[in-house]
């Protein structure tokens, strides 16, 4: 039995395409693996706090030296990291905002990328033997040579998750979602097919 962390980061609710696609993948997965356990996290509708001065001071202090107020500053980070470490697989829905990621998801990353919890002081990742699926939604196309220089989303996500040790990462990009109905529908068809294919082998 595996544990899946299913995370959505879209600020949209029922109109979110990334939410619909991650939900589809998890539902198909559970049909094949009904014994697996899913933990759900929604940082789009329920954002986590950004790091602050107390968080930084606490994260670079020895745990036995932490004053109560500094220990409290790490409580959200501890919860998120524990959730991350327990999971075997990750299914993340991450829309592209302004060529990159949302502020809400960046706040989540800042909470989980933490020395001595997810990486060591000599920059070795501690989150090992995991699988990650990232489903993105994008208004235009950023996968070909003429436009991929504008894609600050996938390169950043690969870098930050590989930094903490997650190297088995698959992307499904639903692109051209604002480029007219025909392009939109074609991209969604391709995303659905990619989801069906991946569920069978992931």
Short mmCIF file of C-alpha atoms in Angstrom, two decimals:
data_model
loop_
_atom_site.label_atom_id
_atom_site.label_comp_id
_atom_site.label_asym_id
_atom_site.label_seq_id
_atom_site.Cartn_x
_atom_site.Cartn_y
_atom_site.Cartn_z
CA UNK A 1 0.00 0.00 0.00
CA UNK A 2 1.29 3.44 -0.96
CA UNK A 3 0.55 6.88 0.41
CA UNK A 4 -0.15 9.62 -2.13
CA UNK A 5 0.08 13.34 -1.39
CA UNK A 6 -2.41 15.05 -3.70
CA UNK A 7 -1.86 18.80 -3.80
CA UNK A 8 -3.68 21.53 -5.71
CA UNK A 9 -2.36 25.07 -5.96
CA UNK A 10 -4.83 26.81 -8.27
CA UNK A 11 -6.54 29.89 -6.87
CA UNK A 12 -9.63 28.84 -8.81
CA UNK A 13 -12.20 26.49 -7.40
CA UNK A 14 -14.59 24.48 -9.58
CA UNK A 15 -13.36 26.30 -12.72
CA UNK A 16 -9.81 25.07 -12.26
CA UNK A 17 -8.54 22.76 -15.00
CA UNK A 18 -5.50 21.66 -13.03
CA UNK A 19 -7.76 20.57 -10.17
CA UNK A 20 -9.90 18.55 -12.56
CA UNK A 21 -6.85 16.83 -14.05
CA UNK A 22 -5.23 15.91 -10.73
CA UNK A 23 -8.59 14.63 -9.50
CA UNK A 24 -8.91 12.50 -12.63
CA UNK A 25 -5.47 10.99 -12.16
CA UNK A 26 -6.02 10.16 -8.49
CA UNK A 27 -9.45 8.66 -9.19
CA UNK A 28 -8.04 6.44 -11.95
CA UNK A 29 -5.12 5.45 -9.75
CA UNK A 30 -7.41 4.39 -6.89
CA UNK A 31 -9.46 2.26 -9.26
CA UNK A 32 -6.30 0.21 -9.87
CA UNK A 33 -4.86 0.56 -6.35
CA UNK A 34 -7.90 0.78 -4.04
CA UNK A 35 -5.80 0.09 -0.95
CA UNK A 36 -3.64 3.20 -1.35
CA UNK A 37 -4.13 6.12 0.99
CA UNK A 38 -4.47 9.72 -0.23
CA UNK A 39 -3.67 12.85 1.75
CA UNK A 40 -5.07 16.02 0.21
CA UNK A 41 -3.59 19.48 0.53
CA UNK A 42 -5.08 22.62 -1.07
CA UNK A 43 -2.66 25.54 -0.96
CA UNK A 44 -4.61 27.48 -3.58
CA UNK A 45 -7.77 27.91 -1.52
CA UNK A 46 -6.06 27.49 1.87
CA UNK A 47 -2.61 29.07 1.53
CA UNK A 48 0.22 28.41 3.93
CA UNK A 49 1.98 31.40 5.52
CA UNK A 50 5.18 32.75 4.01
CA UNK A 51 8.39 32.36 5.96
CA UNK A 52 9.26 35.25 8.26
CA UNK A 53 12.15 36.31 10.50
CA UNK A 54 11.14 33.96 13.34
CA UNK A 55 10.93 31.03 10.89
CA UNK A 56 14.42 31.74 9.55
CA UNK A 57 15.90 32.08 13.03
CA UNK A 58 14.26 28.85 14.17
CA UNK A 59 15.19 26.82 11.11
CA UNK A 60 18.89 27.59 11.58
CA UNK A 61 18.90 26.87 15.32
CA UNK A 62 19.33 23.56 17.12
CA UNK A 63 15.99 22.12 18.11
CA UNK A 64 17.00 21.82 21.77
CA UNK A 65 17.85 25.52 21.85
CA UNK A 66 14.54 26.78 20.49
CA UNK A 67 12.49 29.09 22.62
CA UNK A 68 8.74 28.29 22.58
CA UNK A 69 7.94 31.16 20.22
CA UNK A 70 10.58 29.98 17.74
CA UNK A 71 9.42 26.38 17.92
CA UNK A 72 5.90 27.63 17.20
CA UNK A 73 7.19 29.46 14.10
CA UNK A 74 8.07 26.08 12.56
CA UNK A 75 4.82 24.28 13.35
CA UNK A 76 3.33 24.67 9.88
CA UNK A 77 6.62 23.73 8.24
CA UNK A 78 6.88 20.63 10.45
CA UNK A 79 3.36 19.56 9.52
CA UNK A 80 3.97 20.03 5.79
CA UNK A 81 7.34 18.27 5.84
CA UNK A 82 6.00 15.33 7.85
CA UNK A 83 3.20 15.03 5.29
CA UNK A 84 5.73 15.13 2.45
CA UNK A 85 8.04 12.53 3.99
CA UNK A 86 5.27 10.06 4.80
CA UNK A 87 4.03 10.01 1.20
CA UNK A 88 5.51 7.65 -1.39
CA UNK A 89 4.07 9.47 -4.41
CA UNK A 90 3.05 13.02 -5.18
CA UNK A 91 0.37 14.31 -7.55
CA UNK A 92 0.64 18.09 -7.76
CA UNK A 93 -1.52 20.45 -9.83
CA UNK A 94 0.43 23.62 -10.59
CA UNK A 95 -0.93 26.27 -12.98
CA UNK A 96 1.51 28.60 -14.67
CA UNK A 97 1.20 32.14 -13.34
CA UNK A 98 3.23 34.78 -15.18
CA UNK A 99 5.60 32.20 -16.72
CA UNK A 100 6.24 30.54 -13.35
CA UNK A 101 4.27 29.43 -10.27
CA UNK A 102 1.77 31.10 -7.96
CA UNK A 103 2.80 32.96 -4.82
CA UNK A 104 0.79 30.43 -2.79
CA UNK A 105 2.78 27.51 -4.15
CA UNK A 106 6.07 29.37 -3.68
CA UNK A 107 5.12 29.84 -0.03
CA UNK A 108 4.57 26.08 0.22
CA UNK A 109 7.99 25.37 -1.30
CA UNK A 110 9.65 27.80 1.12
CA UNK A 111 8.03 25.93 4.02
CA UNK A 112 9.21 22.47 2.92
CA UNK A 113 12.72 23.24 1.64
CA UNK A 114 14.40 23.32 5.02
CA UNK A 115 17.90 22.46 6.18
CA UNK A 116 18.22 19.26 8.23
CA UNK A 117 14.68 18.25 7.33
CA UNK A 118 14.59 17.96 3.54
CA UNK A 119 18.23 18.71 2.71
CA UNK A 120 21.53 18.66 4.58
CA UNK A 121 23.90 21.52 5.27
CA UNK A 122 26.12 20.25 2.43
CA UNK A 123 23.16 20.36 0.02
CA UNK A 124 22.24 16.68 -0.11
CA UNK A 125 18.57 15.91 -0.59
CA UNK A 126 16.84 13.90 2.14
CA UNK A 127 13.57 13.09 0.35
CA UNK A 128 14.54 9.86 -1.35
CA UNK A 129 12.82 7.07 -3.31
CA UNK A 130 9.71 9.05 -4.21
CA UNK A 131 7.74 9.50 -7.43
CA UNK A 132 6.25 12.84 -8.43
CA UNK A 133 3.68 13.79 -11.06
CA UNK A 134 3.25 17.49 -11.78
CA UNK A 135 0.27 18.49 -13.93
CA UNK A 136 0.54 22.04 -15.20
CA UNK A 137 -1.96 24.24 -16.98
CA UNK A 138 -0.78 27.01 -19.27
CA UNK A 139 -2.50 29.64 -21.35
CA UNK A 140 -0.03 29.35 -24.22
CA UNK A 141 2.56 26.90 -25.50
CA UNK A 142 5.96 26.78 -23.83
CA UNK A 143 7.25 23.37 -24.90
CA UNK A 144 8.82 24.16 -28.26
CA UNK A 145 12.15 25.81 -28.97
CA UNK A 146 10.61 29.13 -30.01
CA UNK A 147 8.94 29.72 -26.64
CA UNK A 148 10.54 27.51 -24.01
CA UNK A 149 12.86 30.34 -22.95
CA UNK A 150 9.74 31.83 -21.30
CA UNK A 151 9.12 28.70 -19.25
CA UNK A 152 10.38 29.44 -15.74
CA UNK A 153 7.95 26.90 -14.30
CA UNK A 154 9.20 23.41 -15.18
CA UNK A 155 12.92 24.22 -14.84
CA UNK A 156 12.36 25.76 -11.42
CA UNK A 157 10.18 22.90 -10.18
CA UNK A 158 12.67 20.28 -11.38
CA UNK A 159 15.53 22.15 -9.71
CA UNK A 160 13.89 22.69 -6.34
CA UNK A 161 12.45 19.18 -6.00
CA UNK A 162 15.64 17.51 -7.21
CA UNK A 163 17.51 19.63 -4.67
CA UNK A 164 15.58 17.96 -1.82
CA UNK A 165 16.06 14.52 -3.37
CA UNK A 166 13.00 13.95 -5.59
CA UNK A 167 14.47 13.00 -8.97
CA UNK A 168 11.72 10.79 -10.46
CA UNK A 169 9.49 13.58 -11.78
CA UNK A 170 6.94 13.35 -14.61
CA UNK A 171 5.27 16.40 -16.13
CA UNK A 172 1.97 16.55 -17.98
CA UNK A 173 1.45 19.98 -19.52
CA UNK A 174 -2.02 21.12 -20.58
CA UNK A 175 -1.09 24.06 -22.82
CA UNK A 176 -2.79 26.54 -25.17
CA UNK A 177 -5.78 26.85 -22.86
CA UNK A 178 -6.42 30.46 -23.90
CA UNK A 179 -5.57 30.01 -27.59
CA UNK A 180 -9.07 29.29 -28.84
CA UNK A 181 -11.48 26.44 -28.35
CA UNK A 182 -9.92 24.06 -30.88
CA UNK A 183 -6.42 24.35 -29.39
CA UNK A 184 -7.82 24.13 -25.88
CA UNK A 185 -9.82 20.98 -26.57
CA UNK A 186 -6.88 19.33 -28.36
CA UNK A 187 -4.59 20.03 -25.42
CA UNK A 188 -7.13 18.66 -22.94
CA UNK A 189 -7.57 15.51 -25.01
CA UNK A 190 -3.81 15.01 -24.99
CA UNK A 191 -3.69 15.57 -21.21
CA UNK A 192 -6.44 12.98 -20.64
CA UNK A 193 -4.58 10.45 -22.79
CA UNK A 194 -1.32 11.16 -20.96
CA UNK A 195 -3.07 10.60 -17.63
CA UNK A 196 -4.56 7.29 -18.81
CA UNK A 197 -1.19 6.10 -20.09
CA UNK A 198 0.73 7.13 -16.99
CA UNK A 199 -1.70 5.52 -14.54
CA UNK A 200 -0.95 2.15 -16.13
CA UNK A 201 2.83 2.35 -15.66
CA UNK A 202 3.56 4.82 -12.83
#
